[in-house]
Amino acid sequence: MPTISITIISDPVCPWCFIGALRLSRAIALYLKTVSSTDTITTKWHAYQLDPNTPRQPLITKIASKWGEDQVPSVKARLNGIAKQEGVQFNFNSTIGNTRDAHRLEKLGRMRGKETEVALEIMRMYFLDGGDITSKEDLVTAAVQAALERDEAREWLDGDDGGDDVDNEVREMQEKGIRGVPRYIINDKYTVNGAEDVGDILEKLVMAREDLLAKN
């Protein structure tokens, strides 16, 4: 049966990455329900940092500095209007900052076969629970929600495990000139840029499947 691989290039403080991840999950579920329940779809998360130099600060402060104080209400309304379509509501009490530790935790998830679960729980912690993306305690809580062991996650974050992998992946994206996320690369051929609709993602998955079947 066909195996479809998806590389997910993402940063956990990017709202479009969270929306895109929710839509990707729906597209995969729809594919397995309506196209083929016996195919295998694998996902691999690739680290990207939109702004590694962002200081730790309230998310609202970051929004205001980028768009202006007077635009904060409209930015919040626009994002929540889109989030509502996915059945969620953003919590803007979050604290933004460098995402290297969050990406490192995803690497622990990869080792334990739970990379997607960890990535999604980190984004839920940040976007829905108003968490601090730089807080090891908040990240550990997300890890536990993804069924990782608390002590292992804490020990992982207290060191620098996974750090080289994250740094190399971020550097690779910079060298390739990638400036925006999310980006999904399906079977190293089809690319989905941004938080596209479920139907658009599903179409690319079907195209990848047809390619594989044509080779057999």
Tab-separated table of N, CA and C in Angstrom, residues 69-211:
chain	number	residue	atom	x	y	z
A	69	GLU	N	-0.633	49.896	18.426
A	69	GLU	CA	-1.594	49.690	19.510
A	69	GLU	C	-3.033	49.711	19.005
A	70	ASP	N	-3.321	50.619	18.078
A	70	ASP	CA	-4.698	50.773	17.616
A	70	ASP	C	-5.173	49.595	16.773
A	71	GLN	N	-4.223	48.767	16.302
A	71	GLN	CA	-4.590	47.636	15.454
A	71	GLN	C	-4.745	46.329	16.229
A	72	VAL	N	-4.407	46.346	17.519
A	72	VAL	CA	-4.471	45.110	18.311
A	72	VAL	C	-5.865	44.483	18.292
A	73	PRO	N	-6.946	45.245	18.536
A	73	PRO	CA	-8.275	44.622	18.518
A	73	PRO	C	-8.621	43.976	17.175
A	74	SER	N	-8.261	44.623	16.071
A	74	SER	CA	-8.601	44.065	14.760
A	74	SER	C	-7.768	42.830	14.452
A	75	VAL	N	-6.501	42.823	14.881
A	75	VAL	CA	-5.656	41.639	14.681
A	75	VAL	C	-6.228	40.460	15.461
A	76	LYS	N	-6.615	40.705	16.710
A	76	LYS	CA	-7.197	39.650	17.536
A	76	LYS	C	-8.494	39.129	16.922
A	77	ALA	N	-9.322	40.037	16.451
A	77	ALA	CA	-10.607	39.636	15.868
A	77	ALA	C	-10.398	38.815	14.599
A	78	ARG	N	-9.443	39.238	13.786
A	78	ARG	CA	-9.182	38.516	12.534
A	78	ARG	C	-8.684	37.104	12.813
A	79	LEU	N	-7.728	36.976	13.731
A	79	LEU	CA	-7.182	35.662	14.039
A	79	LEU	C	-8.241	34.752	14.656
A	80	ASN	N	-9.046	35.293	15.547
A	80	ASN	CA	-10.071	34.456	16.167
A	80	ASN	C	-11.197	34.120	15.201
A	81	GLY	N	-11.408	34.976	14.210
A	81	GLY	CA	-12.391	34.641	13.188
A	81	GLY	C	-11.971	33.409	12.406
A	82	ILE	N	-10.675	33.326	12.115
A	82	ILE	CA	-10.149	32.158	11.401
A	82	ILE	C	-10.090	30.950	12.329
A	83	ALA	N	-9.674	31.178	13.581
A	83	ALA	CA	-9.584	30.081	14.546
A	83	ALA	C	-10.950	29.448	14.785
A	84	LYS	N	-11.989	30.272	14.782
A	84	LYS	CA	-13.348	29.771	15.020
A	84	LYS	C	-13.738	28.729	13.989
A	85	GLN	N	-13.245	28.891	12.764
A	85	GLN	CA	-13.545	27.923	11.709
A	85	GLN	C	-12.983	26.538	12.039
A	86	GLU	N	-11.944	26.516	12.878
A	86	GLU	CA	-11.325	25.249	13.281
A	86	GLU	C	-11.797	24.798	14.657
A	87	GLY	N	-12.784	25.502	15.211
A	87	GLY	CA	-13.349	25.102	16.493
A	87	GLY	C	-12.522	25.475	17.700
A	88	VAL	N	-11.639	26.479	17.568
A	88	VAL	CA	-10.805	26.902	18.693
A	88	VAL	C	-10.883	28.419	18.840
A	89	GLN	N	-10.381	28.913	19.965
A	89	GLN	CA	-10.323	30.351	20.211
A	89	GLN	C	-8.967	30.689	20.809
A	90	PHE	N	-8.295	31.649	20.201
A	90	PHE	CA	-6.973	32.032	20.682
A	90	PHE	C	-7.061	32.744	22.031
A	91	ASN	N	-6.061	32.462	22.860
A	91	ASN	CA	-5.897	33.141	24.142
A	91	ASN	C	-4.679	34.051	23.994
A	92	PHE	N	-4.896	35.353	24.045
A	92	PHE	CA	-3.810	36.291	23.766
A	92	PHE	C	-3.025	36.687	25.015
A	93	ASN	N	-3.161	35.896	26.083
A	93	ASN	CA	-2.359	36.128	27.286
A	93	ASN	C	-1.024	35.394	27.229
A	94	SER	N	-0.699	34.844	26.071
A	94	SER	CA	0.535	34.080	25.898
A	94	SER	C	1.770	34.961	26.040
A	95	THR	N	2.893	34.290	26.285
A	95	THR	CA	4.196	34.956	26.322
A	95	THR	C	5.045	34.396	25.192
A	96	ILE	N	5.537	35.301	24.345
A	96	ILE	CA	6.321	34.899	23.180
A	96	ILE	C	7.810	35.027	23.490
A	97	GLY	N	8.634	34.385	22.695
A	97	GLY	CA	10.084	34.448	22.866
A	97	GLY	C	10.740	33.429	21.953
A	98	ASN	N	11.989	33.125	22.220
A	98	ASN	CA	12.724	32.164	21.399
A	98	ASN	C	12.089	30.775	21.502
A	99	THR	N	11.975	30.088	20.367
A	99	THR	CA	11.273	28.799	20.323
A	99	THR	C	12.213	27.594	20.248
A	100	ARG	N	13.488	27.797	20.498
A	100	ARG	CA	14.446	26.693	20.362
A	100	ARG	C	14.110	25.533	21.301
A	101	ASP	N	13.774	25.824	22.559
A	101	ASP	CA	13.443	24.751	23.498
A	101	ASP	C	12.190	23.997	23.056
A	102	ALA	N	11.221	24.725	22.531
A	102	ALA	CA	10.002	24.065	22.044
A	102	ALA	C	10.336	23.105	20.910
A	103	HIS	N	11.190	23.542	20.001
A	103	HIS	CA	11.604	22.664	18.906
A	103	HIS	C	12.410	21.474	19.433
A	104	ARG	N	13.238	21.705	20.456
A	104	ARG	CA	14.001	20.591	21.028
A	104	ARG	C	13.066	19.536	21.610
A	105	LEU	N	11.997	19.998	22.237
A	105	LEU	CA	11.043	19.051	22.815
A	105	LEU	C	10.372	18.216	21.728
A	106	GLU	N	10.137	18.817	20.572
A	106	GLU	CA	9.577	18.055	19.456
A	106	GLU	C	10.509	16.905	19.066
A	107	LYS	N	11.817	17.126	19.186
A	107	LYS	CA	12.774	16.067	18.840
A	107	LYS	C	12.674	14.900	19.822
A	108	LEU	N	12.405	15.188	21.080
A	108	LEU	CA	12.156	14.101	22.030
A	108	LEU	C	10.897	13.352	21.613
A	109	GLY	N	9.891	14.105	21.196
A	109	GLY	CA	8.671	13.468	20.710
A	109	GLY	C	8.948	12.555	19.528
A	110	ARG	N	9.841	12.979	18.641
A	110	ARG	CA	10.194	12.141	17.486
A	110	ARG	C	10.814	10.827	17.951
A	111	MET	N	11.706	10.906	18.925
A	111	MET	CA	12.353	9.701	19.449
A	111	MET	C	11.338	8.732	20.037
A	112	ARG	N	10.268	9.276	20.599
A	112	ARG	CA	9.263	8.440	21.265
A	112	ARG	C	8.060	8.147	20.366
A	113	GLY	N	8.161	8.514	19.090
A	113	GLY	CA	7.072	8.244	18.159
A	113	GLY	C	5.855	9.114	18.372
A	114	LYS	N	6.056	10.296	18.977
A	114	LYS	CA	4.929	11.177	19.288
A	114	LYS	C	5.228	12.622	18.875
A	115	GLU	N	5.959	12.788	17.787
A	115	GLU	CA	6.378	14.132	17.395
A	115	GLU	C	5.192	15.037	17.077
A	116	THR	N	4.240	14.535	16.310
A	116	THR	CA	3.079	15.357	15.965
A	116	THR	C	2.264	15.697	17.201
A	117	GLU	N	2.079	14.710	18.084
A	117	GLU	CA	1.325	14.967	19.310
A	117	GLU	C	1.993	16.056	20.149
A	118	VAL	N	3.318	15.988	20.265
A	118	VAL	CA	4.046	16.986	21.047
A	118	VAL	C	3.929	18.364	20.398
A	119	ALA	N	4.131	18.423	19.088
A	119	ALA	CA	4.055	19.709	18.385
A	119	ALA	C	2.684	20.356	18.563
A	120	LEU	N	1.631	19.557	18.446
A	120	LEU	CA	0.277	20.095	18.591
A	120	LEU	C	-0.001	20.547	20.021
A	121	GLU	N	0.468	19.779	21.002
A	121	GLU	CA	0.227	20.162	22.396
A	121	GLU	C	0.996	21.425	22.771
A	122	ILE	N	2.180	21.607	22.207
A	122	ILE	CA	2.924	22.849	22.449
A	122	ILE	C	2.132	24.038	21.917
A	123	MET	N	1.589	23.904	20.722
A	123	MET	CA	0.823	25.006	20.144
A	123	MET	C	-0.489	25.232	20.885
A	124	ARG	N	-1.120	24.159	21.356
A	124	ARG	CA	-2.338	24.331	22.153
A	124	ARG	C	-2.023	25.064	23.457
A	125	MET	N	-0.911	24.677	24.087
A	125	MET	CA	-0.493	25.348	25.319
A	125	MET	C	-0.305	26.837	25.080
A	126	TYR	N	0.339	27.167	23.981
A	126	TYR	CA	0.672	28.565	23.691
A	126	TYR	C	-0.539	29.357	23.208
A	127	PHE	N	-1.258	28.830	22.236
A	127	PHE	CA	-2.337	29.592	21.613
A	127	PHE	C	-3.668	29.511	22.355
A	128	LEU	N	-3.954	28.381	22.986
A	128	LEU	CA	-5.263	28.199	23.611
A	128	LEU	C	-5.241	28.410	25.119
A	129	ASP	N	-4.122	28.058	25.758
A	129	ASP	CA	-4.050	28.147	27.216
A	129	ASP	C	-3.327	29.396	27.706
A	130	GLY	N	-2.840	30.223	26.786
A	130	GLY	CA	-2.133	31.433	27.194
A	130	GLY	C	-0.799	31.143	27.840
A	131	GLY	N	-0.118	30.093	27.379
A	131	GLY	CA	1.137	29.674	27.988
A	131	GLY	C	2.337	30.491	27.539
A	132	ASP	N	3.464	30.156	28.137
A	132	ASP	CA	4.739	30.830	27.874
A	132	ASP	C	5.614	29.882	27.055
A	133	ILE	N	5.899	30.239	25.809
A	133	ILE	CA	6.655	29.360	24.923
A	133	ILE	C	8.088	29.166	25.400
A	134	THR	N	8.575	30.056	26.272
A	134	THR	CA	9.946	29.944	26.783
A	134	THR	C	10.009	29.218	28.122
A	135	SER	N	8.861	28.897	28.703
A	135	SER	CA	8.813	28.284	30.031
A	135	SER	C	9.000	26.775	29.945
A	136	LYS	N	10.026	26.274	30.600
A	136	LYS	CA	10.246	24.829	30.604
A	136	LYS	C	9.103	24.108	31.308
A	137	GLU	N	8.531	24.750	32.319
A	137	GLU	CA	7.417	24.128	33.030
A	137	GLU	C	6.202	23.986	32.116
A	138	ASP	N	5.900	25.032	31.360
A	138	ASP	CA	4.774	24.962	30.425
A	138	ASP	C	5.038	23.939	29.328
A	139	LEU	N	6.280	23.868	28.867
A	139	LEU	CA	6.626	22.892	27.833
A	139	LEU	C	6.520	21.468	28.369
A	140	VAL	N	6.948	21.261	29.605
A	140	VAL	CA	6.824	19.933	30.212
A	140	VAL	C	5.351	19.546	30.331
A	141	THR	N	4.514	20.500	30.711
A	141	THR	CA	3.077	20.228	30.798
A	141	THR	C	2.529	19.792	29.446
A	142	ALA	N	2.969	20.462	28.377
A	142	ALA	CA	2.545	20.078	27.028
A	142	ALA	C	3.035	18.676	26.694
A	143	ALA	N	4.259	18.362	27.095
A	143	ALA	CA	4.817	17.035	26.832
A	143	ALA	C	3.986	15.952	27.512
A	144	VAL	N	3.582	16.207	28.742
A	144	VAL	CA	2.769	15.238	29.478
A	144	VAL	C	1.418	15.057	28.790
A	145	GLN	N	0.844	16.148	28.297
A	145	GLN	CA	-0.420	16.057	27.566
A	145	GLN	C	-0.277	15.194	26.317
A	146	ALA	N	0.948	15.154	25.772
A	146	ALA	CA	1.217	14.335	24.586
A	146	ALA	C	1.674	12.926	24.956
A	147	ALA	N	1.546	12.581	26.243
A	147	ALA	CA	1.854	11.237	26.752
A	147	ALA	C	3.345	10.945	26.830
A	148	LEU	N	4.170	11.985	26.986
A	148	LEU	CA	5.574	11.768	27.305
A	148	LEU	C	5.728	11.735	28.823
A	149	GLU	N	6.823	11.149	29.285
A	149	GLU	CA	7.084	11.089	30.713
A	149	GLU	C	7.571	12.448	31.213
A	150	ARG	N	6.971	12.917	32.301
A	150	ARG	CA	7.313	14.237	32.834
A	150	ARG	C	8.802	14.358	33.158
A	151	ASP	N	9.345	13.377	33.871
A	151	ASP	CA	10.745	13.464	34.294
A	151	ASP	C	11.685	13.457	33.096
A	152	GLU	N	11.367	12.655	32.096
A	152	GLU	CA	12.222	12.606	30.908
A	152	GLU	C	12.176	13.934	30.163
A	153	ALA	N	10.984	14.517	30.034
A	153	ALA	CA	10.851	15.800	29.346
A	153	ALA	C	11.602	16.895	30.092
A	154	ARG	N	11.498	16.895	31.414
A	154	ARG	CA	12.195	17.894	32.223
A	154	ARG	C	13.711	17.750	32.074
A	155	GLU	N	14.205	16.524	32.156
A	155	GLU	CA	15.643	16.298	32.017
A	155	GLU	C	16.125	16.708	30.629
A	156	TRP	N	15.330	16.402	29.617
A	156	TRP	CA	15.666	16.758	28.236
A	156	TRP	C	15.801	18.279	28.091
A	157	LEU	N	14.844	19.005	28.631
A	157	LEU	CA	14.845	20.460	28.504
A	157	LEU	C	15.918	21.115	29.368
A	158	ASP	N	16.251	20.503	30.497
A	158	ASP	CA	17.281	21.070	31.366
A	158	ASP	C	18.666	20.985	30.733
A	159	GLY	N	18.840	20.051	29.801
A	159	GLY	CA	20.099	19.955	29.070
A	159	GLY	C	19.972	20.656	27.724
A	160	ASP	N	20.694	20.144	26.733
A	160	ASP	CA	20.589	20.718	25.389
A	160	ASP	C	20.354	19.624	24.354
A	161	ASP	N	19.735	18.526	24.786
A	161	ASP	CA	19.438	17.435	23.863
A	161	ASP	C	18.568	17.939	22.719
A	162	GLY	N	18.898	17.501	21.519
A	162	GLY	CA	18.137	17.907	20.342
A	162	GLY	C	18.518	19.270	19.803
A	163	GLY	N	19.360	19.987	20.524
A	163	GLY	CA	19.711	21.349	20.124
A	163	GLY	C	20.439	21.423	18.796
A	164	ASP	N	21.378	20.508	18.581
A	164	ASP	CA	22.119	20.517	17.316
A	164	ASP	C	21.188	20.252	16.135
A	165	ASP	N	20.253	19.320	16.317
A	165	ASP	CA	19.297	19.021	15.242
A	165	ASP	C	18.466	20.254	14.908
A	166	VAL	N	18.001	20.940	15.941
A	166	VAL	CA	17.194	22.146	15.726
A	166	VAL	C	18.009	23.213	15.003
A	167	ASP	N	19.216	23.462	15.479
A	167	ASP	CA	20.056	24.493	14.871
A	167	ASP	C	20.346	24.175	13.408
A	168	ASN	N	20.615	22.907	13.122
A	168	ASN	CA	20.906	22.511	11.742
A	168	ASN	C	19.686	22.682	10.842
A	169	GLU	N	18.512	22.338	11.362
A	169	GLU	CA	17.293	22.470	10.564
A	169	GLU	C	16.973	23.938	10.294
A	170	VAL	N	17.118	24.773	11.308
A	170	VAL	CA	16.862	26.206	11.132
A	170	VAL	C	17.839	26.793	10.119
A	171	ARG	N	19.104	26.410	10.232
A	171	ARG	CA	20.122	26.900	9.300
A	171	ARG	C	19.822	26.438	7.873
A	172	GLU	N	19.379	25.207	7.739
A	172	GLU	CA	19.043	24.677	6.418
A	172	GLU	C	17.940	25.494	5.759
A	173	MET	N	16.933	25.859	6.543
A	173	MET	CA	15.834	26.651	5.995
A	173	MET	C	16.314	28.044	5.581
A	174	GLN	N	17.212	28.620	6.367
A	174	GLN	CA	17.765	29.926	6.019
A	174	GLN	C	18.550	29.847	4.716
A	175	GLU	N	19.341	28.790	4.573
A	175	GLU	CA	20.154	28.626	3.370
A	175	GLU	C	19.293	28.392	2.134
A	176	LYS	N	18.126	27.780	2.331
A	176	LYS	CA	17.218	27.539	1.207
A	176	LYS	C	16.365	28.760	0.888
A	177	GLY	N	16.494	29.799	1.710
A	177	GLY	CA	15.764	31.029	1.449
A	177	GLY	C	14.297	30.988	1.815
A	178	ILE	N	13.908	30.043	2.660
A	178	ILE	CA	12.507	29.962	3.082
A	178	ILE	C	12.232	31.066	4.090
A	179	ARG	N	11.220	31.878	3.807
A	179	ARG	CA	10.923	33.039	4.640
A	179	ARG	C	9.556	32.975	5.307
A	180	GLY	N	8.754	32.007	4.926
A	180	GLY	CA	7.414	31.928	5.504
A	180	GLY	C	7.014	30.508	5.839
A	181	VAL	N	6.227	30.366	6.874
A	181	VAL	CA	5.696	29.071	7.285
A	181	VAL	C	4.225	29.256	7.650
A	182	PRO	N	3.455	28.156	7.644
A	182	PRO	CA	3.890	26.771	7.485
A	182	PRO	C	4.135	26.405	6.024
A	183	ARG	N	4.876	25.340	5.861
A	183	ARG	CA	5.093	24.753	4.547
A	183	ARG	C	5.086	23.241	4.715
A	184	TYR	N	4.321	22.570	3.865
A	184	TYR	CA	4.239	21.115	3.912
A	184	TYR	C	4.762	20.562	2.594
A	185	ILE	N	5.707	19.648	2.678
A	185	ILE	CA	6.285	19.032	1.491
A	185	ILE	C	5.868	17.567	1.482
A	186	ILE	N	5.114	17.188	0.469
A	186	ILE	CA	4.522	15.854	0.395
A	186	ILE	C	5.301	15.002	-0.600
A	187	ASN	N	5.873	13.915	-0.087
A	187	ASN	CA	6.678	12.993	-0.899
A	187	ASN	C	7.770	13.709	-1.688
A	188	ASP	N	8.332	14.754	-1.080
A	188	ASP	CA	9.431	15.514	-1.692
A	188	ASP	C	9.068	16.095	-3.057
A	189	LYS	N	7.775	16.238	-3.334
A	189	LYS	CA	7.359	16.724	-4.648
A	189	LYS	C	6.321	17.830	-4.565
A	190	TYR	N	5.268	17.599	-3.820
A	190	TYR	CA	4.167	18.561	-3.760
A	190	TYR	C	4.305	19.448	-2.526
A	191	THR	N	4.133	20.742	-2.726
A	191	THR	CA	4.297	21.699	-1.637
A	191	THR	C	2.991	22.427	-1.359
A	192	VAL	N	2.671	22.526	-0.082
A	192	VAL	CA	1.530	23.315	0.370
A	192	VAL	C	2.101	24.483	1.165
A	193	ASN	N	1.869	25.692	0.698
A	193	ASN	CA	2.379	26.881	1.369
A	193	ASN	C	1.262	27.571	2.137
A	194	GLY	N	1.504	27.814	3.422
A	194	GLY	CA	0.504	28.498	4.222
A	194	GLY	C	-0.580	27.550	4.707
A	195	ALA	N	-1.533	28.122	5.441
A	195	ALA	CA	-2.623	27.328	6.020
A	195	ALA	C	-3.737	27.171	4.990
A	196	GLU	N	-3.482	26.348	3.979
A	196	GLU	CA	-4.474	26.157	2.924
A	196	GLU	C	-5.674	25.371	3.445
A	197	ASP	N	-6.760	25.429	2.688
A	197	ASP	CA	-7.976	24.727	3.074
A	197	ASP	C	-7.758	23.216	3.063
A	198	VAL	N	-8.594	22.523	3.816
A	198	VAL	CA	-8.500	21.071	3.907
A	198	VAL	C	-8.587	20.430	2.522
A	199	GLY	N	-9.492	20.937	1.692
A	199	GLY	CA	-9.663	20.372	0.361
A	199	GLY	C	-8.418	20.490	-0.493
A	200	ASP	N	-7.704	21.601	-0.369
A	200	ASP	CA	-6.477	21.795	-1.145
A	200	ASP	C	-5.385	20.822	-0.692
A	201	ILE	N	-5.285	20.623	0.625
A	201	ILE	CA	-4.291	19.677	1.143
A	201	ILE	C	-4.641	18.258	0.708
A	202	LEU	N	-5.917	17.921	0.805
A	202	LEU	CA	-6.366	16.591	0.405
A	202	LEU	C	-6.040	16.327	-1.063
A	203	GLU	N	-6.221	17.333	-1.893
A	203	GLU	CA	-5.928	17.180	-3.321
A	203	GLU	C	-4.465	16.814	-3.547
A	204	LYS	N	-3.557	17.459	-2.808
A	204	LYS	CA	-2.129	17.163	-2.955
A	204	LYS	C	-1.814	15.748	-2.454
A	205	LEU	N	-2.480	15.316	-1.401
A	205	LEU	CA	-2.274	13.957	-0.902
A	205	LEU	C	-2.709	12.926	-1.942
A	206	VAL	N	-3.829	13.186	-2.579
A	206	VAL	CA	-4.330	12.269	-3.612
A	206	VAL	C	-3.376	12.241	-4.803
A	207	MET	N	-2.850	13.393	-5.184
A	207	MET	CA	-1.893	13.448	-6.289
A	207	MET	C	-0.643	12.636	-5.966
A	208	ALA	N	-0.183	12.732	-4.719
A	208	ALA	CA	0.987	11.958	-4.302
A	208	ALA	C	0.688	10.464	-4.369
A	209	ARG	N	-0.515	10.088	-3.973
A	209	ARG	CA	-0.911	8.675	-4.025
A	209	ARG	C	-0.941	8.170	-5.467
A	210	GLU	N	-1.494	8.976	-6.356
A	210	GLU	CA	-1.581	8.570	-7.758
A	210	GLU	C	-0.193	8.389	-8.362
A	211	ASP	N	0.750	9.232	-7.966
A	211	ASP	CA	2.133	9.077	-8.433
A	211	ASP	C	2.702	7.731	-8.004
